[in-house]
GROMACS .gro file of N, CA and C in nm:
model
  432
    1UNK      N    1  11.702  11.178   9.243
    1UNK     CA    2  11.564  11.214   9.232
    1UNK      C    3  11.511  11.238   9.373
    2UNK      N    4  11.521  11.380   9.414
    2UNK     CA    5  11.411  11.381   9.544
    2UNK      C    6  11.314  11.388   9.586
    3UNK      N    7  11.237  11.375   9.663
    3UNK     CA    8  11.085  11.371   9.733
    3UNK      C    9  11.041  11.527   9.781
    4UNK      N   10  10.982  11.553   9.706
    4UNK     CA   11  10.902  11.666   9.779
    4UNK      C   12  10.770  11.645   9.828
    5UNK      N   13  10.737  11.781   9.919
    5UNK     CA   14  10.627  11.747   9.997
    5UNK      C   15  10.470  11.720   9.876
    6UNK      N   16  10.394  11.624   9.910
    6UNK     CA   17  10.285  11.630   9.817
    6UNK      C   18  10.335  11.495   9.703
    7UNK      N   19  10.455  11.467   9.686
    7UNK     CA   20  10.519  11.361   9.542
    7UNK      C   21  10.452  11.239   9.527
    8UNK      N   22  10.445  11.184   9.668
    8UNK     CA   23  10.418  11.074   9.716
    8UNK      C   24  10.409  11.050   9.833
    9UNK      N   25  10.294  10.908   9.852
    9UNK     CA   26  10.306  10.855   9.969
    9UNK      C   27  10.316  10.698   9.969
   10UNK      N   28  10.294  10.594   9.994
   10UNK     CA   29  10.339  10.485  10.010
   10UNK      C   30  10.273  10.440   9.931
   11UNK      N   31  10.126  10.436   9.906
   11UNK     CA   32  10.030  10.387   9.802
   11UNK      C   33  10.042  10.454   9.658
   12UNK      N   34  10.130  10.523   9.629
   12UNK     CA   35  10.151  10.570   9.507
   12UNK      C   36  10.291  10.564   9.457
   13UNK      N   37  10.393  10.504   9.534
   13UNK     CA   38  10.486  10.469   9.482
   13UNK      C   39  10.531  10.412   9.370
   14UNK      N   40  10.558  10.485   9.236
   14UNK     CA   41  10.588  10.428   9.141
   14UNK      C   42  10.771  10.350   9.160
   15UNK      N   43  10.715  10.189   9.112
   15UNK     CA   44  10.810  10.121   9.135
   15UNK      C   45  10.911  10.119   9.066
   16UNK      N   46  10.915  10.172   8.945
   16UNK     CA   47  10.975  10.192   8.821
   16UNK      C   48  11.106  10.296   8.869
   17UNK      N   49  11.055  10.396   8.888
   17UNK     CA   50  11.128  10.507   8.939
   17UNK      C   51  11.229  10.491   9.097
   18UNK      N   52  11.181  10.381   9.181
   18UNK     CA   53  11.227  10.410   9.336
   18UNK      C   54  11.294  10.252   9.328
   19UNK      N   55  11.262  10.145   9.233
   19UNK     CA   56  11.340  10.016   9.201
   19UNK      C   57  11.276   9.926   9.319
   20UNK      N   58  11.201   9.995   9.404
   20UNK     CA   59  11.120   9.892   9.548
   20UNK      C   60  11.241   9.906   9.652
   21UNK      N   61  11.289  10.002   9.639
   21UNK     CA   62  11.353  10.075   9.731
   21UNK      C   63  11.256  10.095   9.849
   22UNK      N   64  11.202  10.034   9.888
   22UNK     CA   65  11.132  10.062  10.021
   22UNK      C   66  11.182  10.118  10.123
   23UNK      N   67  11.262  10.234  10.149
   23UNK     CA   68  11.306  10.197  10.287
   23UNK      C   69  11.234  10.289  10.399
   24UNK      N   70  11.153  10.229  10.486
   24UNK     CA   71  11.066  10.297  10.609
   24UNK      C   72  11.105  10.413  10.619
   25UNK      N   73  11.201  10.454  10.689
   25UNK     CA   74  11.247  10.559  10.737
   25UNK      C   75  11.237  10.687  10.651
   26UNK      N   76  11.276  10.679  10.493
   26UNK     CA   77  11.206  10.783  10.440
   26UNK      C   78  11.057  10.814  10.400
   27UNK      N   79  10.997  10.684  10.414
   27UNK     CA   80  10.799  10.712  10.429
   27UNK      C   81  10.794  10.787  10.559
   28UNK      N   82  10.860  10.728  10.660
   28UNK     CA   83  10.833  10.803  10.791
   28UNK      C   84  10.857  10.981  10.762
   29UNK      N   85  10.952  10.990  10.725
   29UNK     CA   86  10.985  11.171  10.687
   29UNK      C   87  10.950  11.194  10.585
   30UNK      N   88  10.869  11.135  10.445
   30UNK     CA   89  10.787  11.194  10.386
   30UNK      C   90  10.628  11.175  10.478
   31UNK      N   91  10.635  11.110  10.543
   31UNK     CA   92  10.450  11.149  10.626
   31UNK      C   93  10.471  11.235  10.716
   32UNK      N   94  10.580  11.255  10.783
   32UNK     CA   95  10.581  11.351  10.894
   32UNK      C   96  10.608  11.505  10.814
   33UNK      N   97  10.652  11.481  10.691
   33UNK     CA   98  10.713  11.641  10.619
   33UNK      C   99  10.574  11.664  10.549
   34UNK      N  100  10.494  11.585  10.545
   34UNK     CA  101  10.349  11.669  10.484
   34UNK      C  102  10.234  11.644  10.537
   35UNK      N  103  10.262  11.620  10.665
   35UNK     CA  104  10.157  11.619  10.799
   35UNK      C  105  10.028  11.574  10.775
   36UNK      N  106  10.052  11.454  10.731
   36UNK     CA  107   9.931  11.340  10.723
   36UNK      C  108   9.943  11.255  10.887
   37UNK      N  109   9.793  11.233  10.937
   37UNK     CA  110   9.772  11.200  11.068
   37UNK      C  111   9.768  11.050  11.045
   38UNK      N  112   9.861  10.969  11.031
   38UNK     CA  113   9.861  10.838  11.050
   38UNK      C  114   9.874  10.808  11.195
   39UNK      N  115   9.853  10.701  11.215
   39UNK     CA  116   9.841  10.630  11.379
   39UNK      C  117  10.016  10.612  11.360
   40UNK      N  118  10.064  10.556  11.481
   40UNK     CA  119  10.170  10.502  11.481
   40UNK      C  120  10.116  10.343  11.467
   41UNK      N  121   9.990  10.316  11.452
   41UNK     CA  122   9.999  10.146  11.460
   41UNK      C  123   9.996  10.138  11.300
   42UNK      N  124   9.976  10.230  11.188
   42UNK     CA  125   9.999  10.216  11.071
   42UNK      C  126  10.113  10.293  11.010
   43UNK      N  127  10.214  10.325  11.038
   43UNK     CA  128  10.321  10.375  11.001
   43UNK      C  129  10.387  10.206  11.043
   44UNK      N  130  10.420  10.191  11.156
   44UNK     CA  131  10.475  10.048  11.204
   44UNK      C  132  10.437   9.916  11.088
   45UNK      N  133  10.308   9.943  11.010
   45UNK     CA  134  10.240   9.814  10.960
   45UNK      C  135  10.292   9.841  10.813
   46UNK      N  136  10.336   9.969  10.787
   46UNK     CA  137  10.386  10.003  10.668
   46UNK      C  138  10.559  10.002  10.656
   47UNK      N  139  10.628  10.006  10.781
   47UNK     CA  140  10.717  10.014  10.767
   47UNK      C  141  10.763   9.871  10.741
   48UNK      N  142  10.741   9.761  10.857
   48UNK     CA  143  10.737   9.651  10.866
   48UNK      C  144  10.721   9.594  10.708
   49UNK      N  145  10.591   9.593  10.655
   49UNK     CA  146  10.555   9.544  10.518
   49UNK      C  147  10.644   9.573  10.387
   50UNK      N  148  10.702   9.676  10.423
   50UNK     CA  149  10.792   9.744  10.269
   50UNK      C  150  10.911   9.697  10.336
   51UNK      N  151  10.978   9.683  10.445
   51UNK     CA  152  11.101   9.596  10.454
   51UNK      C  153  11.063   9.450  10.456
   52UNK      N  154  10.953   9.426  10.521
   52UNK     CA  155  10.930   9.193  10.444
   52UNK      C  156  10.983   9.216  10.275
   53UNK      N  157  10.917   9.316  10.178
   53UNK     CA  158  10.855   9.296  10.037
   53UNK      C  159  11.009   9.314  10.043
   54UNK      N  160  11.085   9.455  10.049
   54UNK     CA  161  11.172   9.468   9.996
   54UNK      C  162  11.294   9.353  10.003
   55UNK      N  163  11.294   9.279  10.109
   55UNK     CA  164  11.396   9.181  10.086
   55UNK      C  165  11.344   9.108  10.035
   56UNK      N  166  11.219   9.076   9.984
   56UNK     CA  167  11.208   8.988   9.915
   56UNK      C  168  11.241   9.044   9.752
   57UNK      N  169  11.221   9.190   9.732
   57UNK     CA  170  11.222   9.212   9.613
   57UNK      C  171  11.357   9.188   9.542
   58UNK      N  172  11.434   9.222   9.657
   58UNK     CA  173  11.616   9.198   9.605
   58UNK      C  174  11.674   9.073   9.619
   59UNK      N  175  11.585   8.976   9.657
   59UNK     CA  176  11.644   8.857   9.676
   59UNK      C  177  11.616   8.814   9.533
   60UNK      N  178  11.552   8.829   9.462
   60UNK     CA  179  11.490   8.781   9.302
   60UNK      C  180  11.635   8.821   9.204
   61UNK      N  181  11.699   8.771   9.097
   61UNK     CA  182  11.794   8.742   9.067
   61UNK      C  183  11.759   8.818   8.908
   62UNK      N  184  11.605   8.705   8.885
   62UNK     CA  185  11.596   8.693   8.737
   62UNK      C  186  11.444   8.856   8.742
   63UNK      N  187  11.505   8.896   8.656
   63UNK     CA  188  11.457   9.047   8.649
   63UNK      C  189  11.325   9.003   8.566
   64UNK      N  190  11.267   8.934   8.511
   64UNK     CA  191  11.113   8.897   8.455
   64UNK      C  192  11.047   8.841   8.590
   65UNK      N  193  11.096   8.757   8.648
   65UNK     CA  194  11.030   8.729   8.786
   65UNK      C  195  10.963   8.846   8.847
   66UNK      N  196  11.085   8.935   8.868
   66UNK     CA  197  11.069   9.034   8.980
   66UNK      C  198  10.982   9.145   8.911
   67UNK      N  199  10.980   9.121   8.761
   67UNK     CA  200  10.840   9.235   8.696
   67UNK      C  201  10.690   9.139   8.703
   68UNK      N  202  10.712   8.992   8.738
   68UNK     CA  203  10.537   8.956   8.705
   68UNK      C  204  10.486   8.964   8.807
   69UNK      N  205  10.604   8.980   8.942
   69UNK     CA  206  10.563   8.934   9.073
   69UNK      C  207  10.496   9.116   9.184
   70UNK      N  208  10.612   9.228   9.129
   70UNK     CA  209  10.611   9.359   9.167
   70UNK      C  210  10.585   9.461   9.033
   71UNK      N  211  10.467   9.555   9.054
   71UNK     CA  212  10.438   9.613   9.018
   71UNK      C  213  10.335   9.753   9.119
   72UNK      N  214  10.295   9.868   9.038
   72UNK     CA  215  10.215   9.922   9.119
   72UNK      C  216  10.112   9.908   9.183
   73UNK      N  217  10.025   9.798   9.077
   73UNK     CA  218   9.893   9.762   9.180
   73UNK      C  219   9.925   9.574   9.228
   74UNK      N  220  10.010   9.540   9.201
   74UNK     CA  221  10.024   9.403   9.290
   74UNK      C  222  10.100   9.442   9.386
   75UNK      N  223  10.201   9.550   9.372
   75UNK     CA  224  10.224   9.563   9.509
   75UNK      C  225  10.146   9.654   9.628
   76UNK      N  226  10.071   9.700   9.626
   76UNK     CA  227   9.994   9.768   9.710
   76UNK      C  228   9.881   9.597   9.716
   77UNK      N  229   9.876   9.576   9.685
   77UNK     CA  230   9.793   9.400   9.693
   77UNK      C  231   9.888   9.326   9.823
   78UNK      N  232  10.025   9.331   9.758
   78UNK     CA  233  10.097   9.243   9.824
   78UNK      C  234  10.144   9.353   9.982
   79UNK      N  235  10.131   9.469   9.987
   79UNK     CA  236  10.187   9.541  10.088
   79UNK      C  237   9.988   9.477  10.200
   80UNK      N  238   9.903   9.489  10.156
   80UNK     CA  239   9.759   9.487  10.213
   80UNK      C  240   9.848   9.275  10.254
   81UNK      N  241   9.837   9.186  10.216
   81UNK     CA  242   9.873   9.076  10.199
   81UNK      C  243   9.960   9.066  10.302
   82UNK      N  244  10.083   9.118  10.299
   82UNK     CA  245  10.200   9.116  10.445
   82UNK      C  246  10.124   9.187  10.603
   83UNK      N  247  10.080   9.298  10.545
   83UNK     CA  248  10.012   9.337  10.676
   83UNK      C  249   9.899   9.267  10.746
   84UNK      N  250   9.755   9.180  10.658
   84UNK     CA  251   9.657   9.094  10.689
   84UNK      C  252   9.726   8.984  10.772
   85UNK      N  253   9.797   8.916  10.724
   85UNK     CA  254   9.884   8.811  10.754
   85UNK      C  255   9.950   8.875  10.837
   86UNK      N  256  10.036   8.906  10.885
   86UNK     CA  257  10.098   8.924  11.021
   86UNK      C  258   9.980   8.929  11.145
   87UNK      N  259   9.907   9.010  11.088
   87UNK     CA  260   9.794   9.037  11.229
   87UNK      C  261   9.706   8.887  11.220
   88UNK      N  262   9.709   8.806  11.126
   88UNK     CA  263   9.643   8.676  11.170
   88UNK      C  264   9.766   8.602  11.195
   89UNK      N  265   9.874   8.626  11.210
   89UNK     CA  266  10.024   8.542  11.244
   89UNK      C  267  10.048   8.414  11.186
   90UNK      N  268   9.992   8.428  11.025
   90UNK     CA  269  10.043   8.313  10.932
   90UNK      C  270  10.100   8.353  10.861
   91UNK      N  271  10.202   8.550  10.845
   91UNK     CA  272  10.297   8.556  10.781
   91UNK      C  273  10.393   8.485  10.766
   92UNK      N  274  10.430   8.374  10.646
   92UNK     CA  275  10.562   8.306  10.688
   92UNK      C  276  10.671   8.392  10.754
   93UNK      N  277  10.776   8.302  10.855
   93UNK     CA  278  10.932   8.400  10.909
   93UNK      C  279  11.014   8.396  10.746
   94UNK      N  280  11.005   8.252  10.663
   94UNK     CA  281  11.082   8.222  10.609
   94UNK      C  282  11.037   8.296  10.482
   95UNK      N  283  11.118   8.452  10.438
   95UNK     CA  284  11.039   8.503  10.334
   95UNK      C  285  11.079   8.412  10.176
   96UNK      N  286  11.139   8.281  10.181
   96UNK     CA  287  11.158   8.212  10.090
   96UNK      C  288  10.971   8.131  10.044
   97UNK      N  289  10.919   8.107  10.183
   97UNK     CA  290  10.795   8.087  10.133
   97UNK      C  291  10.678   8.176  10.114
   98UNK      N  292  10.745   8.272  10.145
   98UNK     CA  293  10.616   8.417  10.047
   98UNK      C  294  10.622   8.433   9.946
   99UNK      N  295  10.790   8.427   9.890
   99UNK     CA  296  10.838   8.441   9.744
   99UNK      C  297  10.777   8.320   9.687
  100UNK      N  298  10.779   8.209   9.712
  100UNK     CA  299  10.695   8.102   9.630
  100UNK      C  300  10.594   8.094   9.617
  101UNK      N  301  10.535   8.124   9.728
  101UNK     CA  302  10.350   8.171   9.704
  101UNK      C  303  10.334   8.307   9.573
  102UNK      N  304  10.406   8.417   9.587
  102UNK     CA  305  10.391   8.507   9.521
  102UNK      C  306  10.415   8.490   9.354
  103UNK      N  307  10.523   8.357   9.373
  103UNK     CA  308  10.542   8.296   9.231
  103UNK      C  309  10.459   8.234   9.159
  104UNK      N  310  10.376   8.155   9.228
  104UNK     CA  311  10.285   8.061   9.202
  104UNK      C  312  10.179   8.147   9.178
  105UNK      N  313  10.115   8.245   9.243
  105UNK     CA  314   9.963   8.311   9.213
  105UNK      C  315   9.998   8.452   9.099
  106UNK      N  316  10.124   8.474   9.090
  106UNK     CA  317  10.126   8.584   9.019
  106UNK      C  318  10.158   8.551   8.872
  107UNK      N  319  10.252   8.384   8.841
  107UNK     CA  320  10.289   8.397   8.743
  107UNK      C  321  10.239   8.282   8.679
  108UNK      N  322  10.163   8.176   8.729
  108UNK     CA  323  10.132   8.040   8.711
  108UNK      C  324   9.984   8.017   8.757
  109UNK      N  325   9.895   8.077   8.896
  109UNK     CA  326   9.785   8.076   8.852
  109UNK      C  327   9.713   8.212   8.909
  110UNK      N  328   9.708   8.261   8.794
  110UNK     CA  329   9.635   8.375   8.798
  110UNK      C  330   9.462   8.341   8.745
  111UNK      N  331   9.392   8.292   8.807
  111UNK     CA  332   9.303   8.210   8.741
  111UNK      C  333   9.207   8.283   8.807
  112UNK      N  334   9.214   8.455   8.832
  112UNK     CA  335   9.127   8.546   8.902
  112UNK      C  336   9.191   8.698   8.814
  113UNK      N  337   9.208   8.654   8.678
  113UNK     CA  338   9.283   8.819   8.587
  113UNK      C  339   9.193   8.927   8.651
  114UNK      N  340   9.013   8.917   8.698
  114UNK     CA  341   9.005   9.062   8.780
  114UNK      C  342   9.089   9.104   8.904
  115UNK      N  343   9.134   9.022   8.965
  115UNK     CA  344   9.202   9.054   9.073
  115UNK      C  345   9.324   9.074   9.038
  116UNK      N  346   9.371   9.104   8.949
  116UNK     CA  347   9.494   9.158   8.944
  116UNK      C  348   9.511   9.296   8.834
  117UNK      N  349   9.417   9.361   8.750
  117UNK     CA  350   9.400   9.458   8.710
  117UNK      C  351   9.241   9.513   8.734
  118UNK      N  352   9.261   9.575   8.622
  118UNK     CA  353   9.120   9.677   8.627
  118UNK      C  354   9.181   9.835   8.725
  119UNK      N  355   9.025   9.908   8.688
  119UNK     CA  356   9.014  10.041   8.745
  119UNK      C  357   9.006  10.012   8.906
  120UNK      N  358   8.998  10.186   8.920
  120UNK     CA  359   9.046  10.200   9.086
  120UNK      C  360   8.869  10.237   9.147
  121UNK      N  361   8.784  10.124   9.097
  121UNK     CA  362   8.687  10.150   9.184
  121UNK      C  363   8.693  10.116   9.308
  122UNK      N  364   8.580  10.077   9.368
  122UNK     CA  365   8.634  10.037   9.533
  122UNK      C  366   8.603   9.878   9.506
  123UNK      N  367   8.529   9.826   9.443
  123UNK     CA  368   8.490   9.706   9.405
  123UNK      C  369   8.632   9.647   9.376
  124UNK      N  370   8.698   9.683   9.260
  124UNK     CA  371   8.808   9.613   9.175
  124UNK      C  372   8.940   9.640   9.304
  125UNK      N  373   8.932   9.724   9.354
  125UNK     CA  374   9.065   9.741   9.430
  125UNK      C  375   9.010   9.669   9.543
  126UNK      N  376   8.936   9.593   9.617
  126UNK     CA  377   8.907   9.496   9.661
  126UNK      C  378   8.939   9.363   9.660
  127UNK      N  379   8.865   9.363   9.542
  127UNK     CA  380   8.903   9.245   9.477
  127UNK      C  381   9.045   9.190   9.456
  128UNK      N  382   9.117   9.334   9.397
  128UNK     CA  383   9.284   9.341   9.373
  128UNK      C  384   9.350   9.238   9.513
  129UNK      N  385   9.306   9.370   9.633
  129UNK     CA  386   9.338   9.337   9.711
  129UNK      C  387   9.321   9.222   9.824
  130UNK      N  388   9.191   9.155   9.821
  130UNK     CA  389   9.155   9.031   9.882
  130UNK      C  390   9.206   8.916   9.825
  131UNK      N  391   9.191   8.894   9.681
  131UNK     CA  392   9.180   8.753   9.628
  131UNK      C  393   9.370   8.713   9.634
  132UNK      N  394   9.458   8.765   9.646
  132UNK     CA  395   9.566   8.716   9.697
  132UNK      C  396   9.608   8.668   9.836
  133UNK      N  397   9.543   8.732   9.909
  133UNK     CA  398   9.514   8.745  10.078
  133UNK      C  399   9.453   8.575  10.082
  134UNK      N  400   9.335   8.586   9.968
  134UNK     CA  401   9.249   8.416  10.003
  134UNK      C  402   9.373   8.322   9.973
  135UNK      N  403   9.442   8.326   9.872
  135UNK     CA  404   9.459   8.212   9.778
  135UNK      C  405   9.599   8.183   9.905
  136UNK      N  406   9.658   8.291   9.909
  136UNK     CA  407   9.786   8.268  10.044
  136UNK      C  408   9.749   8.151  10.163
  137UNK      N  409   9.609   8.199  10.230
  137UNK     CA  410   9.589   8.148  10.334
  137UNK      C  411   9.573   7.968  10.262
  138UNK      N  412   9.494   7.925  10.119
  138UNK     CA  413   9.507   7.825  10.105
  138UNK      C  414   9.634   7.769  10.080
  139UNK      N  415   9.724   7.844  10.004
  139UNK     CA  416   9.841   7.789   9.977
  139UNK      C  417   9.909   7.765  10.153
  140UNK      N  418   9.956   7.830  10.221
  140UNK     CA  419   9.983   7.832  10.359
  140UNK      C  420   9.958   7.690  10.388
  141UNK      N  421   9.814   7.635  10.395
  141UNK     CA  422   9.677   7.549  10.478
  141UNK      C  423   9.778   7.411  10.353
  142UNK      N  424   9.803   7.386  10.234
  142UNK     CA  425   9.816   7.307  10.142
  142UNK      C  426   9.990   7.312  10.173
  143UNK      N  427  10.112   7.346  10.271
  143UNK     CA  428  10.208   7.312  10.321
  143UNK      C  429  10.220   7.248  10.433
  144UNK      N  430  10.117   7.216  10.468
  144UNK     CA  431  10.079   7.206  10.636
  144UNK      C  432  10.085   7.020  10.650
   0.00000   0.00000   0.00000
């Protein structure tokens, strides 16, 4: 299945189809083959983020895990989540404790269901995208 110009870009990656195949280097030559002006400080924050996720995605064994935990809009949640966290430098090194955080809020307490569906207003994709970002930094603060 190949990429043509216009198919995709990183935020529309259907996971279904690419398996979380993340790998940088072809985002890099699909952004450079359809001449979108990204910075290099966000190509780097994207490349970085889809290789953390992706080893984490293949490290998952049991294939229901790896569907409650990755999907299209938790992972653009969780890609916003790796990048926040690095630039405040409480990304764990050990991606064994991202995978447990990610276990715990995605499959055990989801006790925020707006933040993890709904429409693509700017409100809800906010929301999508913050309220995992919060609950990390407490989980993080509650290993300490």
């Amino acid at each position: 299945m190949g990429m043509e110009s216009g198919d995709t870009i990183l935020l529309s990656v259907n996971i279904h189809q690419f398996k979380f195949l993340l790998l940088p280097f072809i985002f890099l030559k699909t952004i450079s083959a359809i001449h979108y002006d990204f910075s290099t400080e966000v190509i780097e924050k994207v490349s970085f983020a889809s290789t953390y996720l992706n080893d984490i995605y293949t490290s998952i064994e049991e294939t229901k895990l790896r569907n409650k935990i990755f999907n299209k809009t938790k992972t653009i949640a969780l890609m916003y989540v790796v990048s926040k966290a690095r630039d405040e430098e409480i990304l764990p090194d050990n991606q064994e404790t991202f995978l447990e955080w990610a276990t715990q809020y995605y499959t055990r307490e989801i006790a925020i269901p707006n933040a993890t569906s709904g429409t693509t207003s700017g409100d809800r994709v906010k929301a999508r995208n913050s309220a995992p970002l919060v609950h990390m930094r407490q989980y993080l603060l509650s290993l300490k």
